[in-house]
mmCIF file of C-alpha atoms in Angstrom:
data_model
loop_
_atom_site.group_PDB
_atom_site.id
_atom_site.type_symbol
_atom_site.label_atom_id
_atom_site.label_comp_id
_atom_site.label_asym_id
_atom_site.label_seq_id
_atom_site.Cartn_x
_atom_site.Cartn_y
_atom_site.Cartn_z
ATOM 1 C CA MET A 8 13.066 6.238 40.740
ATOM 2 C CA PRO A 9 10.705 4.429 38.198
ATOM 3 C CA ASP A 10 8.141 1.751 39.912
ATOM 4 C CA PRO A 11 8.465 -1.242 39.156
ATOM 5 C CA VAL A 12 5.133 -2.366 38.673
ATOM 6 C CA SER A 13 4.140 0.408 35.890
ATOM 7 C CA THR A 14 7.472 -0.283 33.853
ATOM 8 C CA THR A 15 6.342 -4.313 33.830
ATOM 9 C CA SER A 16 2.905 -3.204 33.008
ATOM 10 C CA SER A 17 4.565 -0.710 30.142
ATOM 11 C CA HIS A 18 5.912 -4.137 28.483
ATOM 12 C CA THR A 19 4.628 -6.238 25.523
ATOM 13 C CA PRO A 20 2.545 -9.181 26.954
ATOM 14 C CA MET A 21 4.589 -12.310 26.274
ATOM 15 C CA ARG A 22 3.198 -14.008 23.052
ATOM 16 C CA ILE A 23 1.704 -17.478 24.174
ATOM 17 C CA ARG A 24 2.367 -20.328 21.674
ATOM 18 C CA ALA A 25 0.133 -22.970 21.069
ATOM 19 C CA ARG A 26 -0.091 -26.008 18.759
ATOM 20 C CA GLY A 27 -2.609 -28.339 17.339
ATOM 21 C CA ARG A 28 -1.936 -32.262 18.106
ATOM 22 C CA SER A 29 -4.849 -34.502 17.505
ATOM 23 C CA PHE A 30 -4.945 -38.338 18.760
ATOM 24 C CA LEU A 31 -6.836 -41.222 17.906
ATOM 25 C CA ALA A 32 -8.405 -43.046 20.636
ATOM 26 C CA LEU A 33 -9.750 -46.934 20.479
ATOM 27 C CA VAL A 34 -12.889 -47.642 20.866
ATOM 28 C CA LEU A 35 -14.571 -50.436 22.966
ATOM 29 C CA SER A 36 -17.968 -51.547 22.208
ATOM 30 C CA PRO A 37 -18.926 -53.913 25.202
ATOM 31 C CA GLU A 38 -21.645 -56.238 24.378
ATOM 32 C CA ALA A 39 -24.005 -58.379 26.121
ATOM 33 C CA PRO A 40 -23.311 -61.013 28.419
ATOM 34 C CA LEU A 41 -20.897 -58.695 30.112
ATOM 35 C CA PRO A 42 -18.796 -61.572 32.247
ATOM 36 C CA LEU A 43 -18.081 -63.201 28.351
ATOM 37 C CA TRP A 44 -16.796 -60.040 27.361
ATOM 38 C CA LEU A 45 -14.575 -59.468 29.660
ATOM 39 C CA GLU A 46 -13.110 -63.004 29.651
ATOM 40 C CA GLY A 47 -12.521 -62.075 25.770
ATOM 41 C CA LEU A 48 -10.363 -58.660 26.858
ATOM 42 C CA ASP A 49 -8.715 -60.680 29.088
ATOM 43 C CA TYR A 50 -7.522 -62.432 26.265
ATOM 44 C CA GLN A 51 -6.672 -59.845 23.998
ATOM 45 C CA ILE A 52 -5.109 -57.884 26.834
ATOM 46 C CA ALA A 53 -2.872 -61.270 27.298
ATOM 47 C CA ARG A 54 -2.046 -61.675 23.545
ATOM 48 C CA SER A 55 -1.470 -58.300 22.451
ATOM 49 C CA GLY A 56 1.773 -57.442 24.257
ATOM 50 C CA GLY A 57 0.619 -54.641 26.002
ATOM 51 C CA LEU A 58 -1.878 -53.206 23.536
ATOM 52 C CA PHE A 59 -3.839 -50.959 25.827
ATOM 53 C CA THR A 60 -1.118 -49.831 28.243
ATOM 54 C CA GLY A 61 -1.345 -45.926 28.539
ATOM 55 C CA LYS A 62 -3.427 -45.676 25.337
ATOM 56 C CA PRO A 63 -6.569 -43.495 25.403
ATOM 57 C CA VAL A 64 -9.147 -45.233 25.240
ATOM 58 C CA ILE A 65 -13.493 -44.597 24.275
ATOM 59 C CA LEU A 66 -15.750 -46.548 26.301
ATOM 60 C CA ASP A 67 -18.750 -47.188 23.772
ATOM 61 C CA LEU A 68 -22.051 -48.624 25.624
ATOM 62 C CA GLY A 69 -24.270 -48.350 22.058
ATOM 63 C CA LEU A 70 -24.508 -52.273 22.543
ATOM 64 C CA LEU A 71 -26.201 -51.886 26.187
ATOM 65 C CA ASN A 72 -28.575 -50.704 28.215
ATOM 66 C CA GLU A 73 -29.359 -49.328 31.986
ATOM 67 C CA THR A 74 -30.399 -53.343 32.808
ATOM 68 C CA THR A 75 -27.817 -54.933 31.632
ATOM 69 C CA PRO A 76 -26.250 -57.378 34.074
ATOM 70 C CA GLY A 77 -22.750 -56.594 35.083
ATOM 71 C CA LEU A 78 -23.596 -52.878 33.984
ATOM 72 C CA ALA A 79 -23.005 -51.041 37.428
ATOM 73 C CA THR A 80 -19.049 -52.664 37.799
ATOM 74 C CA LEU A 81 -18.332 -52.598 34.315
ATOM 75 C CA LEU A 82 -16.010 -49.262 34.271
ATOM 76 C CA ASP A 83 -14.039 -50.318 37.276
ATOM 77 C CA ASP A 84 -13.729 -53.768 36.004
ATOM 78 C CA ILE A 85 -12.495 -52.394 32.607
ATOM 79 C CA ARG A 86 -10.029 -49.674 34.644
ATOM 80 C CA GLY A 87 -8.846 -52.775 36.419
ATOM 81 C CA ARG A 88 -7.569 -53.946 33.924
ATOM 82 C CA GLY A 89 -4.977 -50.993 33.403
ATOM 83 C CA VAL A 90 -7.428 -50.108 30.732
ATOM 84 C CA ARG A 91 -7.513 -45.697 30.517
ATOM 85 C CA ILE A 92 -10.555 -44.683 29.773
ATOM 86 C CA ILE A 93 -10.574 -41.345 28.215
ATOM 87 C CA GLY A 94 -14.392 -40.845 27.007
ATOM 88 C CA ILE A 95 -17.610 -42.426 27.656
ATOM 89 C CA GLU A 96 -20.662 -42.578 24.650
ATOM 90 C CA GLY A 97 -23.355 -44.379 23.981
ATOM 91 C CA GLY A 98 -25.324 -44.714 27.415
ATOM 92 C CA SER A 99 -26.464 -42.144 29.907
ATOM 93 C CA ARG A 100 -25.107 -41.070 32.950
ATOM 94 C CA HIS A 101 -28.502 -40.479 34.130
ATOM 95 C CA TRP A 102 -29.481 -44.488 33.979
ATOM 96 C CA PRO A 103 -29.384 -45.119 37.970
ATOM 97 C CA VAL A 104 -27.064 -48.228 37.546
ATOM 98 C CA VAL A 105 -23.969 -46.262 36.371
ATOM 99 C CA ALA A 106 -24.611 -43.027 38.643
ATOM 100 C CA HIS A 107 -21.899 -43.589 40.783
ATOM 101 C CA TRP A 108 -19.590 -43.740 38.227
ATOM 102 C CA ASP A 109 -16.696 -41.285 37.946
ATOM 103 C CA TRP A 110 -17.063 -40.629 34.316
ATOM 104 C CA PRO A 111 -14.479 -38.470 32.285
ATOM 105 C CA GLU A 112 -15.205 -35.468 30.650
ATOM 106 C CA THR A 113 -17.210 -35.438 27.662
ATOM 107 C CA LEU A 114 -15.282 -35.256 24.386
ATOM 108 C CA ASP A 115 -16.860 -33.521 21.366
ATOM 109 C CA GLY A 116 -15.957 -34.001 18.054
ATOM 110 C CA GLY A 117 -13.650 -36.381 16.221
ATOM 111 C CA ARG A 118 -14.395 -38.854 13.740
ATOM 112 C CA PRO A 119 -14.567 -42.692 13.933
ATOM 113 C CA ALA A 120 -11.637 -44.249 12.491
ATOM 114 C CA GLY A 121 -11.195 -47.972 13.622
ATOM 115 C CA GLU A 122 -11.084 -49.805 16.990
ATOM 116 C CA VAL A 123 -7.265 -49.465 17.183
ATOM 117 C CA GLU A 124 -5.018 -47.581 19.184
ATOM 118 C CA ILE A 125 -3.006 -44.773 18.057
ATOM 119 C CA PRO A 126 0.472 -43.762 19.577
ATOM 120 C CA GLU A 127 0.386 -40.508 21.740
ATOM 121 C CA ASP A 128 3.509 -38.891 20.786
ATOM 122 C CA PRO A 129 4.165 -39.925 17.225
ATOM 123 C CA ALA A 130 7.707 -39.739 16.226
ATOM 124 C CA VAL A 131 7.292 -37.191 13.335
ATOM 125 C CA SER A 132 10.890 -36.665 13.102
ATOM 126 C CA ALA A 133 10.945 -40.546 11.532
ATOM 127 C CA ALA A 134 8.724 -39.653 8.685
ATOM 128 C CA GLY A 135 9.804 -39.013 5.326
ATOM 129 C CA PRO A 136 8.040 -37.034 2.537
ATOM 130 C CA VAL A 137 4.025 -37.767 1.522
ATOM 131 C CA SER A 138 4.327 -38.395 -2.096
ATOM 132 C CA GLY A 139 1.075 -38.514 -4.403
ATOM 133 C CA GLY A 140 -1.902 -40.756 -3.213
ATOM 134 C CA GLY A 141 -1.813 -39.923 -0.031
ATOM 135 C CA THR A 142 1.259 -42.805 0.301
ATOM 136 C CA LEU A 143 4.099 -41.799 3.319
ATOM 137 C CA ILE A 144 7.392 -42.688 2.111
ATOM 138 C CA ILE A 145 9.694 -43.141 5.292
ATOM 139 C CA ASP A 146 13.141 -43.731 4.011
ATOM 140 C CA GLN A 147 15.079 -44.974 7.201
ATOM 141 C CA HIS A 148 14.701 -47.501 9.722
ATOM 142 C CA VAL A 149 12.136 -47.134 12.298
ATOM 143 C CA ARG A 150 13.865 -47.642 16.114
ATOM 144 C CA SER A 151 12.405 -48.980 19.195
ATOM 145 C CA GLY A 152 10.268 -46.708 20.695
ATOM 146 C CA GLN A 153 9.032 -44.546 17.523
ATOM 147 C CA SER A 154 5.564 -44.205 16.313
ATOM 148 C CA ILE A 155 4.636 -43.571 12.903
ATOM 149 C CA GLN A 156 0.797 -42.770 11.968
ATOM 150 C CA HIS A 157 -0.239 -42.206 8.678
ATOM 151 C CA MET A 158 -4.134 -41.676 8.523
ATOM 152 C CA GLN A 159 -4.399 -40.524 4.659
ATOM 153 C CA GLY A 160 -3.251 -43.796 2.803
ATOM 154 C CA ASP A 161 -0.141 -46.190 2.826
ATOM 155 C CA VAL A 162 2.786 -46.521 4.447
ATOM 156 C CA ILE A 163 6.318 -47.389 3.016
ATOM 157 C CA ILE A 164 8.714 -48.097 5.222
ATOM 158 C CA LEU A 165 12.374 -48.297 2.866
ATOM 159 C CA GLY A 166 13.844 -49.978 5.733
ATOM 160 C CA SER A 167 13.199 -52.190 8.932
ATOM 161 C CA VAL A 168 11.218 -51.669 11.885
ATOM 162 C CA SER A 169 12.497 -52.433 15.143
ATOM 163 C CA SER A 170 11.092 -54.377 18.130
ATOM 164 C CA GLY A 171 9.229 -51.666 20.125
ATOM 165 C CA ALA A 172 8.159 -49.787 17.106
ATOM 166 C CA GLU A 173 4.987 -48.821 15.961
ATOM 167 C CA ILE A 174 3.340 -48.321 12.222
ATOM 168 C CA VAL A 175 0.027 -47.608 12.058
ATOM 169 C CA ALA A 176 -1.837 -46.696 8.805
ATOM 170 C CA ALA A 177 -5.483 -45.844 7.189
ATOM 171 C CA GLY A 178 -3.988 -48.429 3.777
ATOM 172 C CA SER A 179 -1.388 -50.987 3.529
ATOM 173 C CA ILE A 180 2.196 -50.908 5.268
ATOM 174 C CA HIS A 181 4.826 -52.194 2.841
ATOM 175 C CA VAL A 182 8.215 -53.020 4.895
ATOM 176 C CA TYR A 183 11.394 -53.565 2.717
ATOM 177 C CA GLY A 184 13.118 -54.503 5.610
ATOM 178 C CA THR A 185 12.329 -56.724 8.662
ATOM 179 C CA LEU A 186 9.023 -56.066 10.466
ATOM 180 C CA ARG A 187 10.093 -56.748 13.882
ATOM 181 C CA GLY A 188 7.423 -54.155 15.544
ATOM 182 C CA ARG A 189 4.216 -53.913 15.380
ATOM 183 C CA ALA A 190 2.125 -52.737 12.525
ATOM 184 C CA ILE A 191 -1.447 -51.266 12.272
ATOM 185 C CA ALA A 192 -3.498 -51.307 8.724
ATOM 186 C CA GLY A 193 -6.875 -50.980 7.553
ATOM 187 C CA VAL A 194 -7.920 -48.026 10.476
ATOM 188 C CA GLY A 195 -10.922 -46.828 9.712
ATOM 189 C CA GLY A 196 -12.610 -50.113 8.561
ATOM 190 C CA GLN A 197 -10.497 -50.484 4.838
ATOM 191 C CA SER A 198 -10.724 -54.061 5.299
ATOM 192 C CA GLN A 199 -8.793 -54.736 2.318
ATOM 193 C CA SER A 200 -5.825 -53.452 3.400
ATOM 194 C CA ARG A 201 -2.579 -55.374 4.032
ATOM 195 C CA ILE A 202 0.877 -55.798 5.924
ATOM 196 C CA PHE A 203 4.012 -56.584 3.341
ATOM 197 C CA ALA A 204 6.971 -57.292 4.633
ATOM 198 C CA SER A 205 10.460 -58.344 3.358
ATOM 199 C CA ARG A 206 11.210 -60.577 6.696
ATOM 200 C CA MET A 207 8.176 -61.372 8.875
ATOM 201 C CA LEU A 208 8.588 -60.885 12.346
ATOM 202 C CA ALA A 209 6.130 -58.820 13.571
ATOM 203 C CA GLU A 210 5.281 -58.604 17.603
ATOM 204 C CA LEU A 211 1.392 -57.748 16.332
ATOM 205 C CA LEU A 212 -0.228 -57.217 12.860
ATOM 206 C CA ALA A 213 -3.712 -55.790 13.128
ATOM 207 C CA LEU A 214 -6.053 -55.390 10.242
ATOM 208 C CA ASP A 215 -9.295 -53.282 10.839
ATOM 209 C CA GLY A 216 -9.337 -54.336 14.385
ATOM 210 C CA TYR A 217 -8.556 -57.941 14.087
ATOM 211 C CA TYR A 218 -5.298 -59.034 15.629
ATOM 212 C CA ALA A 219 -2.471 -61.356 15.511
ATOM 213 C CA VAL A 220 0.629 -61.860 17.545
ATOM 214 C CA THR A 221 3.567 -63.657 16.767
ATOM 215 C CA GLU A 222 2.380 -67.120 17.932
ATOM 216 C CA ASP A 223 -0.409 -66.664 15.940
ATOM 217 C CA ILE A 224 2.474 -66.947 12.569
ATOM 218 C CA ASP A 225 3.306 -70.392 11.162
ATOM 219 C CA PRO A 226 6.965 -70.815 12.633
ATOM 220 C CA ALA A 227 8.064 -71.724 8.912
ATOM 221 C CA ILE A 228 6.586 -68.042 7.336
ATOM 222 C CA LEU A 229 8.693 -66.236 10.378
ATOM 223 C CA GLY A 230 11.862 -64.473 8.837
ATOM 224 C CA GLN A 231 10.530 -65.229 5.201
ATOM 225 C CA ALA A 232 8.840 -62.490 3.142
ATOM 226 C CA ALA A 233 5.000 -62.412 3.432
ATOM 227 C CA GLN A 234 1.545 -60.718 4.225
ATOM 228 C CA ALA A 235 -1.102 -60.213 6.250
ATOM 229 C CA ALA A 236 -4.371 -60.084 5.090
ATOM 230 C CA LEU A 237 -7.933 -60.076 6.575
ATOM 231 C CA ASP A 238 -9.565 -63.506 6.251
ATOM 232 C CA GLU A 239 -13.390 -62.717 7.111
ATOM 233 C CA ASP A 240 -12.716 -62.006 11.066
ATOM 234 C CA ARG A 241 -8.756 -63.652 11.044
ATOM 235 C CA VAL A 242 -5.653 -62.275 10.082
ATOM 236 C CA ARG A 243 -3.914 -64.657 8.033
ATOM 237 C CA VAL A 244 0.163 -64.895 7.251
ATOM 238 C CA LEU A 245 0.715 -66.106 4.211
ATOM 239 C CA PRO A 246 4.219 -66.206 2.102
ATOM 240 C CA LEU A 247 4.890 -63.694 -0.739
ATOM 241 C CA LEU A 248 4.741 -65.193 -3.914
ATOM 242 C CA ALA A 249 8.337 -65.575 -5.378
#
């Protein structure tokens, strides 16, 4: 009778499959005075419809120093608001004031890509072919719960974007249907990017890190053909010219 141990060891080892998947994380850069910055964070969370919920966030301490009032409790203050910190940069764990922090493991690599969240599980199956110029064309509706990210250029949707769906693009976003979900364009500092929709009912619009929600859109424009553009530090939604 063969030895079961020797029989097993003679088998070819099972091949282990590994695939890469890259994520973009939102970067929060607190500024002094921290109480006012936290008030601003509360305001943004309240009006952004769960923008930070469950999303990877990196805390950048580059605008602070170890003597900044309120720094000792900052990490707990942010986490207490449901923000998931996956990395900290721009500061030092050797600062005595933050020695008690529960620091995440250091993340190396990565490229600056703007202060907007990117979905953790992109719905790759919803993406159509990429045409010339880095434009991603999606020739179907984007359903609730689906997320599309494209960091090479514009995104064109030949359909509608349902409530609860999300489109993220380095360039502009064009929706040839109803935009009910969230559209995040101009990732990486492309402030000239715009968001176009044949019927604008967006839950959230973001351009180069600036946001607008449904309540910020003129009721006369809601449901009409419209575009969103960045005007200094404000997202403005305007009707499309006939």
